[in-house]
mmCIF file of C-alpha atoms in Angstrom:
data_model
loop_
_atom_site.group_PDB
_atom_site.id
_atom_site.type_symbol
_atom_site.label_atom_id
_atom_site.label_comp_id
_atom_site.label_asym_id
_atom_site.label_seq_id
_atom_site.Cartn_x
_atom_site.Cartn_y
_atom_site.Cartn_z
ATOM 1 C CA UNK P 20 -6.087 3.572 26.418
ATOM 2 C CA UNK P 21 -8.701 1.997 23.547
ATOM 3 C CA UNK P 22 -6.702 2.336 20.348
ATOM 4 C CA UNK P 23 -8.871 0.902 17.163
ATOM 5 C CA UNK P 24 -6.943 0.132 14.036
ATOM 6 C CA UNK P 25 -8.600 0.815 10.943
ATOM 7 C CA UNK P 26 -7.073 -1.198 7.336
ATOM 8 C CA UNK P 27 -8.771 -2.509 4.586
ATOM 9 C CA UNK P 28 -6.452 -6.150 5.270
ATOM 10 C CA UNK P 29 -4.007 -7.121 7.684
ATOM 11 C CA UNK P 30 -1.985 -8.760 4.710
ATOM 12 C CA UNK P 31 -2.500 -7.215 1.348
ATOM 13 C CA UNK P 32 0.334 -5.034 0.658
ATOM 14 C CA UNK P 33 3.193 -2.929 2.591
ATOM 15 C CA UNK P 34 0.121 -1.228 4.271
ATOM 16 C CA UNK P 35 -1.917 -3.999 5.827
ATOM 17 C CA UNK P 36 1.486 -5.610 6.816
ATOM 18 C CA UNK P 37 2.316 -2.344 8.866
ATOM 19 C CA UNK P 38 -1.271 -2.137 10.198
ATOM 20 C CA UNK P 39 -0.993 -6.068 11.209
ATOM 21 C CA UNK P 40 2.565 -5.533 12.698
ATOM 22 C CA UNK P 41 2.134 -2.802 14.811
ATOM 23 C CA UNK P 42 -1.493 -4.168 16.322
ATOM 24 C CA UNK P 43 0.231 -7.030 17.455
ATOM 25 C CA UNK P 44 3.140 -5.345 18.891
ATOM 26 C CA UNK P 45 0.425 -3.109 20.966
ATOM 27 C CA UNK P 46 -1.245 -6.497 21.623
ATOM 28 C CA UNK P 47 2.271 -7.450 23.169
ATOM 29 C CA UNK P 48 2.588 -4.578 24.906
ATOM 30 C CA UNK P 49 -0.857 -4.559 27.162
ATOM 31 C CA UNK P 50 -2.019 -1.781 24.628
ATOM 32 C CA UNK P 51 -5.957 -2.158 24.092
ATOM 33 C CA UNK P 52 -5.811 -2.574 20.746
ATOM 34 C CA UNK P 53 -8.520 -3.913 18.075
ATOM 35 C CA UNK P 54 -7.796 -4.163 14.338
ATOM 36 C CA UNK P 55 -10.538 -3.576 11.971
ATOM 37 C CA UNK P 56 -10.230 -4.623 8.793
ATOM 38 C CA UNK P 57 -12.854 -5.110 5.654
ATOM 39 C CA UNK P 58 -10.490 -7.943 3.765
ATOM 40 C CA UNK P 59 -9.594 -11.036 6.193
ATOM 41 C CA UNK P 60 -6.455 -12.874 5.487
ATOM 42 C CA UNK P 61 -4.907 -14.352 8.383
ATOM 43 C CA UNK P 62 -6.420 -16.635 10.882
ATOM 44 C CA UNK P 63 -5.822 -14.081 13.960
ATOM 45 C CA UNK P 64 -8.722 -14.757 15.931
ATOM 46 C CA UNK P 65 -8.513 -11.074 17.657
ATOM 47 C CA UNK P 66 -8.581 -9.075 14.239
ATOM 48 C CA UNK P 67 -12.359 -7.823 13.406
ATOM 49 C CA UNK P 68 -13.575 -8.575 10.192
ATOM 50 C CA UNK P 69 -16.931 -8.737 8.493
ATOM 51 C CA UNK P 70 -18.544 -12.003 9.442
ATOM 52 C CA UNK P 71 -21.834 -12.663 8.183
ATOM 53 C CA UNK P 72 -22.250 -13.452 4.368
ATOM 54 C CA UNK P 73 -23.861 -9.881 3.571
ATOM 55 C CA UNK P 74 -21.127 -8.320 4.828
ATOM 56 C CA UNK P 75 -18.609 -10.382 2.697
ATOM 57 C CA UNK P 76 -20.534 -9.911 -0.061
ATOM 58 C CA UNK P 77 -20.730 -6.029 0.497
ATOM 59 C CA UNK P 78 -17.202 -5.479 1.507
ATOM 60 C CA UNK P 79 -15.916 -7.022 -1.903
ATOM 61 C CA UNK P 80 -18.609 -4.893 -4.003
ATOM 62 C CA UNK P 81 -17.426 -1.492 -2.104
ATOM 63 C CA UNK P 82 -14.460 -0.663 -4.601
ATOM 64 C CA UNK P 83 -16.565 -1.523 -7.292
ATOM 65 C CA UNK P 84 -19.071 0.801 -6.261
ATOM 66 C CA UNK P 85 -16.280 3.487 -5.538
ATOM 67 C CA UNK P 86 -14.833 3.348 -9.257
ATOM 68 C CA UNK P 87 -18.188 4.478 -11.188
ATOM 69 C CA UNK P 88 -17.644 7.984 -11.046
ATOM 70 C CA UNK P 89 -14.152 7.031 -12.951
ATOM 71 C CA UNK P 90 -16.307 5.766 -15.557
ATOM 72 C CA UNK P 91 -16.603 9.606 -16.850
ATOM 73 C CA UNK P 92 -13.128 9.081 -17.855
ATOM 74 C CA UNK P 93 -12.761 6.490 -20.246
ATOM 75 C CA UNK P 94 -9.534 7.709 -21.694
ATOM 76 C CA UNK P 95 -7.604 7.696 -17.891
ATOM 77 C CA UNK P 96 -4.538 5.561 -16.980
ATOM 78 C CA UNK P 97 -4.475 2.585 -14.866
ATOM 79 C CA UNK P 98 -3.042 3.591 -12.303
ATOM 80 C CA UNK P 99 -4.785 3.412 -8.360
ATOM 81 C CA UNK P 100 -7.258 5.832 -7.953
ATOM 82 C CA UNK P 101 -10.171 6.412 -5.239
ATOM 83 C CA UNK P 102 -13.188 8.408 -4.669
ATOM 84 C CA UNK P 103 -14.172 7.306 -1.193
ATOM 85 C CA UNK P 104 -17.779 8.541 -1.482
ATOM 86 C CA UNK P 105 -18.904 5.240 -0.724
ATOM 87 C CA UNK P 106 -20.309 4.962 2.601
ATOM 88 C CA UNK P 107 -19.718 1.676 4.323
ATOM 89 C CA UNK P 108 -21.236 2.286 7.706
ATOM 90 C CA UNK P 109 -17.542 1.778 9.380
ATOM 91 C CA UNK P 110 -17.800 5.342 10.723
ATOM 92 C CA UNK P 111 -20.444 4.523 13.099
ATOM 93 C CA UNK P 112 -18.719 1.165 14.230
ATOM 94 C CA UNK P 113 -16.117 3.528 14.941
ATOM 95 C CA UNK P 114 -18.603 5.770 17.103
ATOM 96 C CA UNK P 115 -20.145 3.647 18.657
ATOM 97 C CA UNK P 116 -16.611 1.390 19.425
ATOM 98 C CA UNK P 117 -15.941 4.808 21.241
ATOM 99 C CA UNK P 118 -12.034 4.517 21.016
ATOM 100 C CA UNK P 119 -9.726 6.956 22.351
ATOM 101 C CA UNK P 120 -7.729 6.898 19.392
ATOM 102 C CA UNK P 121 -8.963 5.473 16.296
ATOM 103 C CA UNK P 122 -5.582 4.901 14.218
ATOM 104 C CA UNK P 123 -6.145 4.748 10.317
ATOM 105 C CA UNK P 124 -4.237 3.023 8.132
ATOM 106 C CA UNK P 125 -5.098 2.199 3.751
ATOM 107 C CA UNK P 126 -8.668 3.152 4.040
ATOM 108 C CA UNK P 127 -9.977 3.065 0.274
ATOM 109 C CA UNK P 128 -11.751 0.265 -1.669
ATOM 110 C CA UNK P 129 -14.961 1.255 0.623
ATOM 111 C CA UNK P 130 -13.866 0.991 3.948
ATOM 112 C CA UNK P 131 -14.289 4.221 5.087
ATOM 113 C CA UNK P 132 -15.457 7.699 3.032
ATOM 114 C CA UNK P 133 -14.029 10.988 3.233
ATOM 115 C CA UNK P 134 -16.798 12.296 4.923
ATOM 116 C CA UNK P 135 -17.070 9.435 7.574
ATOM 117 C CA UNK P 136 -13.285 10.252 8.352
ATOM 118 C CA UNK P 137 -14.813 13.929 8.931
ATOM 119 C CA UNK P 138 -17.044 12.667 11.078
ATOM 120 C CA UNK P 139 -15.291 11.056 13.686
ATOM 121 C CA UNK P 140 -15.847 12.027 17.273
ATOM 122 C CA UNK P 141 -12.688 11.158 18.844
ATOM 123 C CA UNK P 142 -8.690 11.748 17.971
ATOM 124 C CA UNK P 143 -7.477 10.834 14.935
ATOM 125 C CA UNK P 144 -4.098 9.130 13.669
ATOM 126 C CA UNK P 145 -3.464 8.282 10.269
ATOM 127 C CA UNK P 146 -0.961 6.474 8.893
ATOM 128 C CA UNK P 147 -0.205 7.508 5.214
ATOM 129 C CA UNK P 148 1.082 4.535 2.973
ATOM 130 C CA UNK P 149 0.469 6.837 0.071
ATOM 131 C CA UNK P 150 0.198 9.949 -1.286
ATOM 132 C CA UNK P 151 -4.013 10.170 -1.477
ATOM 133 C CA UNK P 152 -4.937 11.599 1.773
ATOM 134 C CA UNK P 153 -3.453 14.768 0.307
ATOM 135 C CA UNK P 154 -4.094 15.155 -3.612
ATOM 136 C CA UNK P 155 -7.792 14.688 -5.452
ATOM 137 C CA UNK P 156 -7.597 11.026 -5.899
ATOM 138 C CA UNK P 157 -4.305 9.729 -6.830
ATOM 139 C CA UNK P 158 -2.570 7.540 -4.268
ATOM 140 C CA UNK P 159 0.565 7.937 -6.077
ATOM 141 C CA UNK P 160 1.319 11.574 -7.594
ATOM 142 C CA UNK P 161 4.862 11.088 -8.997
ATOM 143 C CA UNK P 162 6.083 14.346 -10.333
ATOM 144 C CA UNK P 163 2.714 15.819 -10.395
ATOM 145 C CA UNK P 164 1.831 18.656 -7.919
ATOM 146 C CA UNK P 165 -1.142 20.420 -8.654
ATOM 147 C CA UNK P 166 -2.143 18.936 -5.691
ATOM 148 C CA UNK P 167 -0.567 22.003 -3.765
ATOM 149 C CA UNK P 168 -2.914 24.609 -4.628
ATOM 150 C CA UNK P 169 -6.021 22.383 -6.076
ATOM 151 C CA UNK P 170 -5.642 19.530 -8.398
ATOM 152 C CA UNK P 171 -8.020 19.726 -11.473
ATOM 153 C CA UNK P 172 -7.060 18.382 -14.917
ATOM 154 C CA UNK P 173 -5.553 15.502 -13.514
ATOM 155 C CA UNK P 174 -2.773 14.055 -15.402
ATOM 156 C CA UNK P 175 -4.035 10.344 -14.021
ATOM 157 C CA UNK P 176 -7.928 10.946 -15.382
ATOM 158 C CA UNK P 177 -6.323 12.195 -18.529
ATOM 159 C CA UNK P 178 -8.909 15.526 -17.891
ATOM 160 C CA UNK P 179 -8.376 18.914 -19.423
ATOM 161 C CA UNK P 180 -11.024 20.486 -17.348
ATOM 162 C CA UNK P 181 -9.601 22.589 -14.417
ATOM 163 C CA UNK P 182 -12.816 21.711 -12.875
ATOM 164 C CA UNK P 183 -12.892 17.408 -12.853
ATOM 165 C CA UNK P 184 -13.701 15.303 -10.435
ATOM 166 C CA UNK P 185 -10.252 15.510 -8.954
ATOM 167 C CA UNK P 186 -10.427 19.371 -7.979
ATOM 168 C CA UNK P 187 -13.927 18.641 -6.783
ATOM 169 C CA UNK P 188 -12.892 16.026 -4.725
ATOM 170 C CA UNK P 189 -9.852 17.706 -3.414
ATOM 171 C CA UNK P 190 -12.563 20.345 -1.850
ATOM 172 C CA UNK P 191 -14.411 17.515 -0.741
ATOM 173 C CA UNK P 192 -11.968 16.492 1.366
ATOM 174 C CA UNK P 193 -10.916 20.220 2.757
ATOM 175 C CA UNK P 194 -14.413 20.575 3.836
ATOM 176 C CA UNK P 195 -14.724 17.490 5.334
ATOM 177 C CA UNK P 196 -11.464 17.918 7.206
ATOM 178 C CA UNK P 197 -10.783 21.075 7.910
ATOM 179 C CA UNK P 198 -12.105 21.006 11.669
ATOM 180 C CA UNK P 199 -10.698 17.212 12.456
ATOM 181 C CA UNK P 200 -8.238 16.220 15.636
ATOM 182 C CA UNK P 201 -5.753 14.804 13.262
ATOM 183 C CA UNK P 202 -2.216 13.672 13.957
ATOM 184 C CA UNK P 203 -0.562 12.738 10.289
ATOM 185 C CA UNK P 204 2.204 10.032 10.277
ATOM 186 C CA UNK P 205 4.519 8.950 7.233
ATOM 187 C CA UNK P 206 6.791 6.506 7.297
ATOM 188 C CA UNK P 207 8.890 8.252 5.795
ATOM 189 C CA UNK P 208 10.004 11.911 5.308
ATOM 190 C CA UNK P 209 9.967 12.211 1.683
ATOM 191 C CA UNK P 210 5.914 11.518 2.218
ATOM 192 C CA UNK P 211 6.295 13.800 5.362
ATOM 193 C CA UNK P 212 8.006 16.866 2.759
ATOM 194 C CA UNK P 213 5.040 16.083 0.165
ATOM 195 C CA UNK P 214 1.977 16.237 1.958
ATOM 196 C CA UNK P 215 2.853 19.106 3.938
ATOM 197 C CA UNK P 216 3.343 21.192 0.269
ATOM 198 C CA UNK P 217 -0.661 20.713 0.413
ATOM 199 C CA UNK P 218 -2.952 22.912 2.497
ATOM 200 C CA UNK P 219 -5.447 19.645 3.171
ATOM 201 C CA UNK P 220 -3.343 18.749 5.518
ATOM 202 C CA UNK P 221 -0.446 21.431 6.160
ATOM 203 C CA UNK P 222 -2.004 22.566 9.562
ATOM 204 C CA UNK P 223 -2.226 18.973 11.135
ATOM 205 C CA UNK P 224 0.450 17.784 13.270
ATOM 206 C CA UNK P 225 2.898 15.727 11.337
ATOM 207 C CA UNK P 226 5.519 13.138 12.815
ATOM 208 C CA UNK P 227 7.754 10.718 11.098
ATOM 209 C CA UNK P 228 7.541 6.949 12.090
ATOM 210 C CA UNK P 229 8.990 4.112 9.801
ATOM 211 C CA UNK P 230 7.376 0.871 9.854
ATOM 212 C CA UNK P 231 8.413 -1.582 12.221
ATOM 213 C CA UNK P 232 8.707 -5.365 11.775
ATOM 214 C CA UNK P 233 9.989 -8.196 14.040
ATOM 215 C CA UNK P 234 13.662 -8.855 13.356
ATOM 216 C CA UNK P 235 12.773 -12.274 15.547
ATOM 217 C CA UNK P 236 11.169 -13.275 12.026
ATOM 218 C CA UNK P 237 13.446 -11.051 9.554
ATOM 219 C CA UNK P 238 16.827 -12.393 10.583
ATOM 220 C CA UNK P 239 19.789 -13.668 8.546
ATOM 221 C CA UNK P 240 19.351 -17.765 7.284
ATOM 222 C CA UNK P 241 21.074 -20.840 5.892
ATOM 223 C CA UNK P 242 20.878 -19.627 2.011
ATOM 224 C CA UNK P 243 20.975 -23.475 0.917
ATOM 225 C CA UNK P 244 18.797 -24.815 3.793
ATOM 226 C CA UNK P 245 16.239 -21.415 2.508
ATOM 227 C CA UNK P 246 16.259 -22.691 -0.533
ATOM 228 C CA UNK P 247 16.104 -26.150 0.007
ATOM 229 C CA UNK P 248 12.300 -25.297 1.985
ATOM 230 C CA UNK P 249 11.387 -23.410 -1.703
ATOM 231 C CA UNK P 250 12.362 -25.824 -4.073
ATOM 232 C CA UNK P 251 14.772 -23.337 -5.803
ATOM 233 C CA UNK P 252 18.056 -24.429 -7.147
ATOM 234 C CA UNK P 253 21.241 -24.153 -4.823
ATOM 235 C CA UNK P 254 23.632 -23.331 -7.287
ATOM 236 C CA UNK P 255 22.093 -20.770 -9.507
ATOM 237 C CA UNK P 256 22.678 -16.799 -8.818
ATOM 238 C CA UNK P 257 18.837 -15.727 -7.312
ATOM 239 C CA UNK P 258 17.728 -12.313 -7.691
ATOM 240 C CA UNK P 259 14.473 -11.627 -5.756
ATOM 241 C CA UNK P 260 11.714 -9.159 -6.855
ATOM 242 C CA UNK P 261 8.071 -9.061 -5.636
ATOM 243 C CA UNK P 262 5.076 -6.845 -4.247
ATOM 244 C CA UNK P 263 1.481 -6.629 -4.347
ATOM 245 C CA UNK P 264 0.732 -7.748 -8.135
ATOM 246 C CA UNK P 265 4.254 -7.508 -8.686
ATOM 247 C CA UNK P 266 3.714 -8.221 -12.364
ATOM 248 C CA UNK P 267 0.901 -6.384 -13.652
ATOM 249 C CA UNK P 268 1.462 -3.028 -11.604
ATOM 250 C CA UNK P 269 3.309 -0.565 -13.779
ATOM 251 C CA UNK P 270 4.354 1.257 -10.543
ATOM 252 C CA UNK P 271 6.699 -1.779 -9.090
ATOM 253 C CA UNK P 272 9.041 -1.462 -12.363
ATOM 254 C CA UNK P 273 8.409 -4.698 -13.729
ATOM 255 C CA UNK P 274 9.249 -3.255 -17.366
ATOM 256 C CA UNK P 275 12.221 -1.810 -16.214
ATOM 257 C CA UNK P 276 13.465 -4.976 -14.572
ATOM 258 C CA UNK P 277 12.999 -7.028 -17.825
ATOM 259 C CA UNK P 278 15.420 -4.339 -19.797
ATOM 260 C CA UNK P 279 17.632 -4.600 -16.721
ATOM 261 C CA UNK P 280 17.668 -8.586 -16.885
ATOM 262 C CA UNK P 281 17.758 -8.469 -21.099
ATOM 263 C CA UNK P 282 20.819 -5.898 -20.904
ATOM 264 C CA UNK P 283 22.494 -8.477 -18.109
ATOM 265 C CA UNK P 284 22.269 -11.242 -20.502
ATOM 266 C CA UNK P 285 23.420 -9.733 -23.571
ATOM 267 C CA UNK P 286 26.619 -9.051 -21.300
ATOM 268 C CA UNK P 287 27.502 -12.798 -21.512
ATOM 269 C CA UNK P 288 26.056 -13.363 -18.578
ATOM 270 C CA UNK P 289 24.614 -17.807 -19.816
ATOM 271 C CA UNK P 290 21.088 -18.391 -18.264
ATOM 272 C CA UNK P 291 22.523 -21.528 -16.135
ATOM 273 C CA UNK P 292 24.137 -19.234 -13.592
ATOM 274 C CA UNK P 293 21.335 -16.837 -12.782
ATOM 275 C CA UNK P 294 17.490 -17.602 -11.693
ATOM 276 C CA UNK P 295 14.988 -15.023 -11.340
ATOM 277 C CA UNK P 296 12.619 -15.440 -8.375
ATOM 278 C CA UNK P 297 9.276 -13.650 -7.949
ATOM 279 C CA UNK P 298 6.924 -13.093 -5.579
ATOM 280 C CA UNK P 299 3.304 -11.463 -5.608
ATOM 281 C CA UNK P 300 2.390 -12.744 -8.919
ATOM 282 C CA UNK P 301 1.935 -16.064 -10.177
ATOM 283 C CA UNK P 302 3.372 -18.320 -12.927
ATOM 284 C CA UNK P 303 2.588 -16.634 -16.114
ATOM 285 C CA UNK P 304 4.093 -16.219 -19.442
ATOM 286 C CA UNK P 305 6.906 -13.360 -19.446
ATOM 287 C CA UNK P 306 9.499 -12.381 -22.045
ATOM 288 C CA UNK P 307 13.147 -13.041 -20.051
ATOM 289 C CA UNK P 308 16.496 -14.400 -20.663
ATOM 290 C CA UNK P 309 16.613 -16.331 -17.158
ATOM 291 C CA UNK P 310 14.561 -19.057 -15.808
ATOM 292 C CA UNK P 311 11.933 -18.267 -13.204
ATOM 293 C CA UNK P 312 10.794 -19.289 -10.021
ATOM 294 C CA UNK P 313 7.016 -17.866 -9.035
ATOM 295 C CA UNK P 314 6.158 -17.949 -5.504
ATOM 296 C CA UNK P 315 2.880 -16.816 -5.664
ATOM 297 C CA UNK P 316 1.550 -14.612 -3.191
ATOM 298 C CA UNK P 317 3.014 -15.191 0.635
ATOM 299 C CA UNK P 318 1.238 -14.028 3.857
ATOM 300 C CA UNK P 319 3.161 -16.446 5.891
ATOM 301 C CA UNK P 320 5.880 -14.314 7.329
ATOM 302 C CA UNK P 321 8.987 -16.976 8.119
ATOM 303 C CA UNK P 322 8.291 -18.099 4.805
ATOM 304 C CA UNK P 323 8.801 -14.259 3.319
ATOM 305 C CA UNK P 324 12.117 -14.465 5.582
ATOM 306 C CA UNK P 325 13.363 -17.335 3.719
ATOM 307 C CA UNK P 326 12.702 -16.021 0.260
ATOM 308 C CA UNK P 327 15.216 -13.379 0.985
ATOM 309 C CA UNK P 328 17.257 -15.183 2.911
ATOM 310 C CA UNK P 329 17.263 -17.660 -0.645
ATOM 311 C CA UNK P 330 18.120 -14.911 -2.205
ATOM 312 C CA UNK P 331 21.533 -13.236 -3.637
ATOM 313 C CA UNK P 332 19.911 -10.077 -4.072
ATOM 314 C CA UNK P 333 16.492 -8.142 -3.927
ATOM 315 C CA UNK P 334 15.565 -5.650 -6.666
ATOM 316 C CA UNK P 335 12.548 -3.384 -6.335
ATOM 317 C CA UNK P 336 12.480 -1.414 -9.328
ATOM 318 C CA UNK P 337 8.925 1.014 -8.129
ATOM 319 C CA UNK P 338 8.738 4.190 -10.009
ATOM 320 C CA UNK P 339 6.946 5.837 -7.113
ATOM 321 C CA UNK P 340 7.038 4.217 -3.630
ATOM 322 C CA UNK P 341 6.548 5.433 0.347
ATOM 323 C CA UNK P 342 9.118 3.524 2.495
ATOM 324 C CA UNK P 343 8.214 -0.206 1.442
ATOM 325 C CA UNK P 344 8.185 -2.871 4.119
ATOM 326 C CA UNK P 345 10.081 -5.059 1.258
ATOM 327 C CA UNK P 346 13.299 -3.598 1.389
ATOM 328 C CA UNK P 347 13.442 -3.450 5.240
ATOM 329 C CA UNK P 348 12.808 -7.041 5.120
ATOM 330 C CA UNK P 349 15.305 -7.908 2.907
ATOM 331 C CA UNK P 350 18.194 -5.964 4.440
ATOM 332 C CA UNK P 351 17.139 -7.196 7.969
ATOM 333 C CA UNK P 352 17.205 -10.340 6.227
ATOM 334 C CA UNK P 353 21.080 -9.543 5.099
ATOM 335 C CA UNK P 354 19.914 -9.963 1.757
ATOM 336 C CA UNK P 355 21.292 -6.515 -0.077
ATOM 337 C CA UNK P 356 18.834 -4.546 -2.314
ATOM 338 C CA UNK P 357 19.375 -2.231 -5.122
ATOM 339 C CA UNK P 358 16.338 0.404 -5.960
ATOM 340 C CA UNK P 359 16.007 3.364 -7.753
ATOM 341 C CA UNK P 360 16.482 6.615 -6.141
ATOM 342 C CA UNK P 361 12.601 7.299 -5.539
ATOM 343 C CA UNK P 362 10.196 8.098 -2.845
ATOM 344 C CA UNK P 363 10.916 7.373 0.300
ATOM 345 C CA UNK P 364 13.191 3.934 -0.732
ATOM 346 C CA UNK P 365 16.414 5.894 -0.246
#
């Protein structure tokens, strides 16, 4: 069996970690498997990227290009939120790759529209790592659920019109759909619950899969020898937090970590005993009682392993999350992790 792997990276967030992971483990397994992606970040040899300057050029200007119909809504949050009319000519690779499955993954930022999905000749997979294959936009709906019966006046856009671009891109995607070979898989089965509450994808066949990863890499460590390979103090308490622009996305509870870390210290708790160590962000200035340790963005995956194995604890404060690959790692790690009760995390 040909099995093609579409993901915008094969390192940038839980999602390109998951689509990475599991093409190697097919790889391993004498699957036929090619991963496709539109942002390069490892040096695998076997993963398709574009190559020629153009391409490079084009592939970072697609989520630009994407975002311009937001532009209607100047008064809309921050928060992620895709169009995927842009058409990026990956649905003819795809076509003329001629897989027998072709396994999606995070498609947005331009790498493949909502029509080109539609379009596909042969059996399709997707892997939701969010909520957007089923509401008008949004890949994160938190309490919101007009996605159900429509969307329109999106909470996100900050639109009072029952008719925005979220309902008409909700029908977009219905039309575009409707008639597809499409098995839907979550990673978890709070995602599973939501996206079967909307009638884009209600009918498809759903199954639940969590993410895999290689406990040969995720094991238990030496915390002091961990450390040691960081540069982070040995004798300091070491609470771990970190994701994909850990800092500046609202989503991944920074702000609610701070009042966590302010209330700690107000307890007595003297800034010599505890260290704060982040990753996904770097060193920039931050209002908190502890010192901390920035450790920039990691793709290398022993070195992930040994930032939670340097760790006393992980926190991942996300106000809305799937089943992140974060807190498997860490508890595979034997590093415990406390969350809110959110999403999929439980």
């Amino acid at each position: 069996m040909k099995i093609l792997l579409l993901s915008r990276s094969d390192a940038e967030g839980g999602a390109g970690k998951a689509a990475y992971r599991l093409f190697r483990g097919l790889r391993a397994g004498g699957v036929d498997a090619t991963l496709k992606v539109q942002k390069l970040f490892r040096a695998d040899p076997e993963v398709v990227s574009p190559v020629s300057k153009s391409k490079r050029m084009l592939a970072l200007l697609w989520p630009y290009l994407d975002e311009l119909p937001l532009k209607c809504y100047r008064s809309r949050s921050n928060k992620l939120w895709s169009t995927a009319l842009v058409r990026s000519g990956t649905a003819s690779y795809v076509r003329n790759f001629a897989p027998d499955v072709a396994h999606l993954h995070w498609i947005n930022g331009g790498l493949l529209s909502t029509r080109g999905i539609g379009r596909l000749r042969c059996p399709v997979v997707w892997t939701l790592h969010d909520s957007w294959a089923f509401t008008g936009g949004c890949h994160n709906h938190y309490d919101c659920v007009r996605y159900a019966s429509s969307c329109g006046r999106c909470p996100q856009l900050n639109s009072h019109s029952e008719y925005d671009l979220s309902r008409w891109l909700w029908h977009h995607k219905g039309r575009q759909w409707g008639n597809s070979d499409m098995t839907i898989v979550t990673p978890s089965q709070w995602l599973a619950n939501a996206a079967t509450q909307s009638s884009l994808l209600r009918d498809k066949r759903f199954e639940v899969l969590p993410n895999g990863l290689d406990t040969g890499v995720f094991k238990p460590a030496n915390n002091l020898y961990a450390r040691s390979l960081l540069n982070l103090p040995p004798d300091k308490t070491l609470i771990l937090f970190g994701a994909l622009n850990a800092v500046t996305d609202q989503r991944k509870g920074f702000a609610q970590l701070q009042k966590a870390l302010r209330v700690l210290a107000a307890s007595g708790v003297s800034p010599d005993s505890v260290g704060l160590v982040v990753f996904g962000a770097t060193a920039t200035w931050v209002d908190l009682p502890f010192p901390t340790y920035f450790l920039g963005t990691i793709h290398d995956e022993p070195l992930m392993a040994a930032a939670y194995s340097a760790a006393d604890v992980f926190v991942l404060p996300s106000l809305s999350d799937n089943l992140p690959c974060t807190v498997m790692e860490s508890m595979a790690c034997g590093t415990p992790c406390v969350a809110f009760k959110v999403g999929g995390i439980p």
